[in-house]
PDB file of C-alpha atoms in Angstrom:
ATOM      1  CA  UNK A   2       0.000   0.000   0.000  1.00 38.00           C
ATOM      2  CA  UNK A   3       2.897   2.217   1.165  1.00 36.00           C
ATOM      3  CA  UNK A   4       4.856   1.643  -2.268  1.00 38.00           C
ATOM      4  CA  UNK A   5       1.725   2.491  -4.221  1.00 35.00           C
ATOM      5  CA  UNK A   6       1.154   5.667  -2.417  1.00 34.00           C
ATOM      6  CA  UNK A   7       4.804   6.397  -3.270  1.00 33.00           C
ATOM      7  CA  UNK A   8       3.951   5.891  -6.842  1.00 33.00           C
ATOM      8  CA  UNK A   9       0.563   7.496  -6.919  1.00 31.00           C
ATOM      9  CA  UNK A  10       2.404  10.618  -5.278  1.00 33.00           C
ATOM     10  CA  UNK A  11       5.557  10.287  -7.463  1.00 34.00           C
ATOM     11  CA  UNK A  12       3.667  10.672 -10.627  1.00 36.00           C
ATOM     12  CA  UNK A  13       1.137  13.456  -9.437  1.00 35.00           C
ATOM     13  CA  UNK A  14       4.967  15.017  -8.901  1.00 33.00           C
ATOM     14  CA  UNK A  15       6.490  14.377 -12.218  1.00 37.00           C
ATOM     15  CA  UNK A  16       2.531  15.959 -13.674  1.00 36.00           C
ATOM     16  CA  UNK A  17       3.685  18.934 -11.882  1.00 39.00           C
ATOM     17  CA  UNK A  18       6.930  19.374 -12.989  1.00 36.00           C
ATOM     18  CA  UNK A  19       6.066  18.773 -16.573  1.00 36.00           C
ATOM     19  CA  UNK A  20       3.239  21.241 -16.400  1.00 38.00           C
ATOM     20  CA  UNK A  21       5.615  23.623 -14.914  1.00 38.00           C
ATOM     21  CA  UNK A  22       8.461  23.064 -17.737  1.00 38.00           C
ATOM     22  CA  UNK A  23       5.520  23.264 -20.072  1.00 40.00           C
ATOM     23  CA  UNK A  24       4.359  26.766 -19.032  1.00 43.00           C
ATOM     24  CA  UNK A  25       8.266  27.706 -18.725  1.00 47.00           C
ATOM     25  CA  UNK A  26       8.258  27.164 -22.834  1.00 56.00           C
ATOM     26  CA  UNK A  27       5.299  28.391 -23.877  1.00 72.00           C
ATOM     27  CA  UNK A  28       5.499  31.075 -25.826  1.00 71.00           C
ATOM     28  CA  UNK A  29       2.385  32.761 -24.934  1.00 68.00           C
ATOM     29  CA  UNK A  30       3.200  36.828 -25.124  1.00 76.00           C
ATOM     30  CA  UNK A  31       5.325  38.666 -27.369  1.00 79.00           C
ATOM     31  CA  UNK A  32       5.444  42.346 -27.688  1.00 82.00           C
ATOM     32  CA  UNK A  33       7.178  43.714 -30.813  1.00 79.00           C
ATOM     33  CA  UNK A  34       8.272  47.663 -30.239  1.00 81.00           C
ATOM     34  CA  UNK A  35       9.966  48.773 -33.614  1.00 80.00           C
ATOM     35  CA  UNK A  36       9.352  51.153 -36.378  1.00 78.00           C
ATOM     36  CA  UNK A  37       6.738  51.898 -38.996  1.00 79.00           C
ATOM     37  CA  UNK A  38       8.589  50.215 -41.790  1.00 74.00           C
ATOM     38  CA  UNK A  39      10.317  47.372 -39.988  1.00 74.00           C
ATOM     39  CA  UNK A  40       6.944  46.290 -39.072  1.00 77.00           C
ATOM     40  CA  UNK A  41       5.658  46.524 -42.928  1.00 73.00           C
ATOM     41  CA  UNK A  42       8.299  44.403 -43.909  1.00 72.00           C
ATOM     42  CA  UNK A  43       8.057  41.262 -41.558  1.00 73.00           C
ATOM     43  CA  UNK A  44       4.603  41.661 -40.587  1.00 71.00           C
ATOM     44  CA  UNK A  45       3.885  38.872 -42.684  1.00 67.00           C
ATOM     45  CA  UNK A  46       6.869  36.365 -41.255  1.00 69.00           C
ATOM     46  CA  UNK A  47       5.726  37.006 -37.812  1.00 69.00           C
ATOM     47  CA  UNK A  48       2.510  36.244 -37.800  1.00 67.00           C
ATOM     48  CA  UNK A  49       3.757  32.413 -39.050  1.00 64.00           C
ATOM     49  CA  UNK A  50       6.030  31.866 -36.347  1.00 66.00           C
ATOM     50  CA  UNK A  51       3.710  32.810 -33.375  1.00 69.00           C
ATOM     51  CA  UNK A  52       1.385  29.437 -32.929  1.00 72.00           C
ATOM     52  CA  UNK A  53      -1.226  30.425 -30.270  1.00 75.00           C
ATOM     53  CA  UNK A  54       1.096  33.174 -29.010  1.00 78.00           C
ATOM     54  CA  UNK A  55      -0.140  36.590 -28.096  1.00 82.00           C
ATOM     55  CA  UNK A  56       0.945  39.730 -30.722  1.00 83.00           C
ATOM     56  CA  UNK A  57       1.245  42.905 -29.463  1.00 85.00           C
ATOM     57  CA  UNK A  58       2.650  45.567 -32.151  1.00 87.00           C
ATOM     58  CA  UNK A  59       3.651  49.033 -31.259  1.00 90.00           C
ATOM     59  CA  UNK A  60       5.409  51.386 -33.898  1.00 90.00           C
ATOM     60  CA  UNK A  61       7.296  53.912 -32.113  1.00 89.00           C
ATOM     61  CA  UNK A  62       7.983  56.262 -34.488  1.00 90.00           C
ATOM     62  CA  UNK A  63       3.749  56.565 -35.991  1.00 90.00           C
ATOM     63  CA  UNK A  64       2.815  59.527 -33.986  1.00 89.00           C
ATOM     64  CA  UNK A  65       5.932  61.817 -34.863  1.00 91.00           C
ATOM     65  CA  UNK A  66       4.872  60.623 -38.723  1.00 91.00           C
ATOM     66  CA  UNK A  67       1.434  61.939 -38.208  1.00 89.00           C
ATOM     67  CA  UNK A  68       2.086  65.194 -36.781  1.00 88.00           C
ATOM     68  CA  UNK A  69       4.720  65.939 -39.163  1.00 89.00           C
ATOM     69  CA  UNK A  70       1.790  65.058 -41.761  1.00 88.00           C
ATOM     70  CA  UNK A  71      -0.442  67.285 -40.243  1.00 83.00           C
ATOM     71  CA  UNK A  72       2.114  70.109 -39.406  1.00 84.00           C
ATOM     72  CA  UNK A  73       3.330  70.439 -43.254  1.00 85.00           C
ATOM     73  CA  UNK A  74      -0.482  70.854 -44.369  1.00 82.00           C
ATOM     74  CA  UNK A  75      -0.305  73.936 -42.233  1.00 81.00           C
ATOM     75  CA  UNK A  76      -0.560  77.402 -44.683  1.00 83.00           C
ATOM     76  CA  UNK A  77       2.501  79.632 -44.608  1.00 82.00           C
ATOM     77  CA  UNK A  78       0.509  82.384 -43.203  1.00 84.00           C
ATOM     78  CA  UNK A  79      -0.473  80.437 -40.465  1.00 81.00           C
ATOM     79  CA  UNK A  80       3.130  81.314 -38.750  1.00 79.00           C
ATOM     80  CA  UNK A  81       2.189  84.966 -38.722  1.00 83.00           C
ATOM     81  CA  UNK A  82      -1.123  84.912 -37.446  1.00 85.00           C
ATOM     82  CA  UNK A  83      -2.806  85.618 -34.101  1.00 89.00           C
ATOM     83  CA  UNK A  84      -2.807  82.613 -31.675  1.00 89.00           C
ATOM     84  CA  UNK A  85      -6.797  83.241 -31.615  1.00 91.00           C
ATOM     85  CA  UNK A  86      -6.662  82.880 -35.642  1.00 87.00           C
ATOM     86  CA  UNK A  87      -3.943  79.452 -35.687  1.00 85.00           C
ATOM     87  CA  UNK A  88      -6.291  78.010 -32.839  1.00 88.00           C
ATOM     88  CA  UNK A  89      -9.523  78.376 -35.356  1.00 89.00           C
ATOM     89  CA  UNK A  90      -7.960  77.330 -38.228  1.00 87.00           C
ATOM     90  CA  UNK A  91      -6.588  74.229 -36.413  1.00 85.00           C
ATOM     91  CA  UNK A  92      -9.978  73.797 -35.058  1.00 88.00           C
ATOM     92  CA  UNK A  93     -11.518  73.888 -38.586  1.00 88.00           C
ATOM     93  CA  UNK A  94      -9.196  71.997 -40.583  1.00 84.00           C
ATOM     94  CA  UNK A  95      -6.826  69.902 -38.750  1.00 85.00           C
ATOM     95  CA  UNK A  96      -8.271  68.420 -35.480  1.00 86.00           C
ATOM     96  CA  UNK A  97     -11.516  66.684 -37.395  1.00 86.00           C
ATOM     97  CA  UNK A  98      -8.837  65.103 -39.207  1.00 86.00           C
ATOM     98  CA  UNK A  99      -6.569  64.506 -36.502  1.00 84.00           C
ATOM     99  CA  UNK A 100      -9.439  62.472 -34.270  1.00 86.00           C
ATOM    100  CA  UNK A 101      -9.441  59.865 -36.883  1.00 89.00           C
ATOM    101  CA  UNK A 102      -5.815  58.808 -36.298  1.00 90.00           C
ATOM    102  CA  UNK A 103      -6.308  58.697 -32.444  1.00 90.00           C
ATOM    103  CA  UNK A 104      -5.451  55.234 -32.167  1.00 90.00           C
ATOM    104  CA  UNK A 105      -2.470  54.818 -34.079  1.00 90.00           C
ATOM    105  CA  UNK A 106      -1.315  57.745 -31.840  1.00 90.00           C
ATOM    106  CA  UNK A 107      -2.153  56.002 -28.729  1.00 92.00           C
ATOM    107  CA  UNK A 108      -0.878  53.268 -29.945  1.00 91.00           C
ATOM    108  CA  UNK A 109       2.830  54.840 -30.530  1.00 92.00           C
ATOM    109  CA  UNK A 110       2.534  56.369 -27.605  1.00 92.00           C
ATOM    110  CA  UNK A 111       1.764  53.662 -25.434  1.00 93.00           C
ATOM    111  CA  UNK A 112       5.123  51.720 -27.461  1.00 92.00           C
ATOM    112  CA  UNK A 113       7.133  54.647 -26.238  1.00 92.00           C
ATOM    113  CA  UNK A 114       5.772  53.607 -22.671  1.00 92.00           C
ATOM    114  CA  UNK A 115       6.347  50.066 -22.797  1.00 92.00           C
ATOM    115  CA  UNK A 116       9.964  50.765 -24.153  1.00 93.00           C
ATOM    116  CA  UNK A 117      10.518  53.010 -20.788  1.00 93.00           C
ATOM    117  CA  UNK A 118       8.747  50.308 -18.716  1.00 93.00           C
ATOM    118  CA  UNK A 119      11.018  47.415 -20.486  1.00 92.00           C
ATOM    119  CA  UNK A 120      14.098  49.623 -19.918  1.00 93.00           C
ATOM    120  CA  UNK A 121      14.842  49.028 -23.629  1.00 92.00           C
ATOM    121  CA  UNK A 122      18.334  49.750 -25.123  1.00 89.00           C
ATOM    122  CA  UNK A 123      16.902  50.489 -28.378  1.00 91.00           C
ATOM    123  CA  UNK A 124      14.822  49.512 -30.983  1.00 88.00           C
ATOM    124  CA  UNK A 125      14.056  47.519 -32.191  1.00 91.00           C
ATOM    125  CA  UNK A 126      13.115  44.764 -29.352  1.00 92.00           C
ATOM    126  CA  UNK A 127      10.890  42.065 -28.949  1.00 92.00           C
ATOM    127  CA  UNK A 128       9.804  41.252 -25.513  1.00 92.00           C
ATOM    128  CA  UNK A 129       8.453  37.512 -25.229  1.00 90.00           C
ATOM    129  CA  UNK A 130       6.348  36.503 -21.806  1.00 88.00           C
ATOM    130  CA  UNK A 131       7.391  39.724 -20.029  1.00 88.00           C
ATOM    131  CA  UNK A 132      11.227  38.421 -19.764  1.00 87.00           C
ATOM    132  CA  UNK A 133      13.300  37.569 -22.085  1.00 89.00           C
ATOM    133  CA  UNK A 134      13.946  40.443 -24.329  1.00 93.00           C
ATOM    134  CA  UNK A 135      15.830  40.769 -27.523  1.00 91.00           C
ATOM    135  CA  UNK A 136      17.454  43.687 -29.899  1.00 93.00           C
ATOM    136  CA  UNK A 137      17.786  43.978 -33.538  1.00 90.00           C
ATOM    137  CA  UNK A 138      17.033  40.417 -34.943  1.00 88.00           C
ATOM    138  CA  UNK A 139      13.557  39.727 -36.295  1.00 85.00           C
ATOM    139  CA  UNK A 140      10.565  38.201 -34.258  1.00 87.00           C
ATOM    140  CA  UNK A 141      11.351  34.887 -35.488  1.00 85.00           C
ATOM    141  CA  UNK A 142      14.596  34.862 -35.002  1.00 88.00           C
ATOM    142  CA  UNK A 143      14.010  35.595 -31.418  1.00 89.00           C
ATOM    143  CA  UNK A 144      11.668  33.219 -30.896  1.00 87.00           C
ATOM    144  CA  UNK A 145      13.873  30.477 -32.137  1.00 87.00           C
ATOM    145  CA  UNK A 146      16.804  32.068 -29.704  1.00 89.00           C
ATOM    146  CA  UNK A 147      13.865  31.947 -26.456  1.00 89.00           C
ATOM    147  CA  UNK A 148      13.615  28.674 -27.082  1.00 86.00           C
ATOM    148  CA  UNK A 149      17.253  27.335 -27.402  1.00 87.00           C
ATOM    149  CA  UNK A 150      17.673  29.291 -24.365  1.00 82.00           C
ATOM    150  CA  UNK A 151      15.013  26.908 -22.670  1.00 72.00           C
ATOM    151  CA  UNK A 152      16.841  23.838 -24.151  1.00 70.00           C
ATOM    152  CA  UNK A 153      19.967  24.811 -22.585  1.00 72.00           C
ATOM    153  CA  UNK A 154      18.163  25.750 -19.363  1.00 66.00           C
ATOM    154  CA  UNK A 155      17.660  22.305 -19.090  1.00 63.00           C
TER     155      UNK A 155
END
């Protein structure tokens, strides 16, 4: 009875620890902070090498691209008129527009954020499960390095 409790116990144990290894290697969020055109050109690749994994893009650089959209649409004679005057004519023409790119400006802004709160080197990074971070290789490339880092973990 004693030995079968032993073995009952001992493989409830080894459940654990394989469930625990398990949740060690599964890839299950990746954030990808980078810029507007280095995401263009590997969207595509990424999304094939995430499985069930968790995508979260941010382009750091989108909201300075928008503004300087919007600020070279601005008249020449804007620059010499009253503040009352630049504050209607923004009012008129620019912030309608402006509302509708909301959030891809969040967005960038809330990449600048994370890249504060990740204490990132630079850009661009991918962050997989809130740990393991990596610089200037693609998204698949580091998710092929997080996992040989769990194989030699082992």
């Amino acid at each position: 009875m004693k030995s079968m409790i032993c073995a009952v116990f001992g493989i409830i144990l080894a459940l654990m620890t394989c469930n625990a290894w398990a949740e060690t290697r599964t890839l299950s969020k990746v954030v990808w902070i980078s810029t507007s055109a280095d995401i263009q050109h590997q969207l595509a690749k990424v999304t094939n090498s995430l499985g069930k994994a968790q995508l979260h893009i941010f382009s750091v650089d989108e909201s300075k691209r928008i503004l300087e959209h919007f600020e070279a649409q601005f008249p020449e004679e804007i620059n010499s008129a009253t503040e009352i005057e630049r504050m209607a004519y923004l009012n008129e023409h620019i912030t309608p527009r402006l509302k509708s790119y909301a959030p891809e400006l969040m967005r960038s802004e809330m990449g600048i954020s994370l890249a504060k709160f990740y204490d990132l080197e630079r850009i661009p990074a991918v962050i997989i499960n809130d740990r393991y971070v990596t610089y200037g290789i693609s998204v698949s490339e580091s998710i092929l390095a997080f996992y040989r880092q769990k194989d030699q973990a082992e």
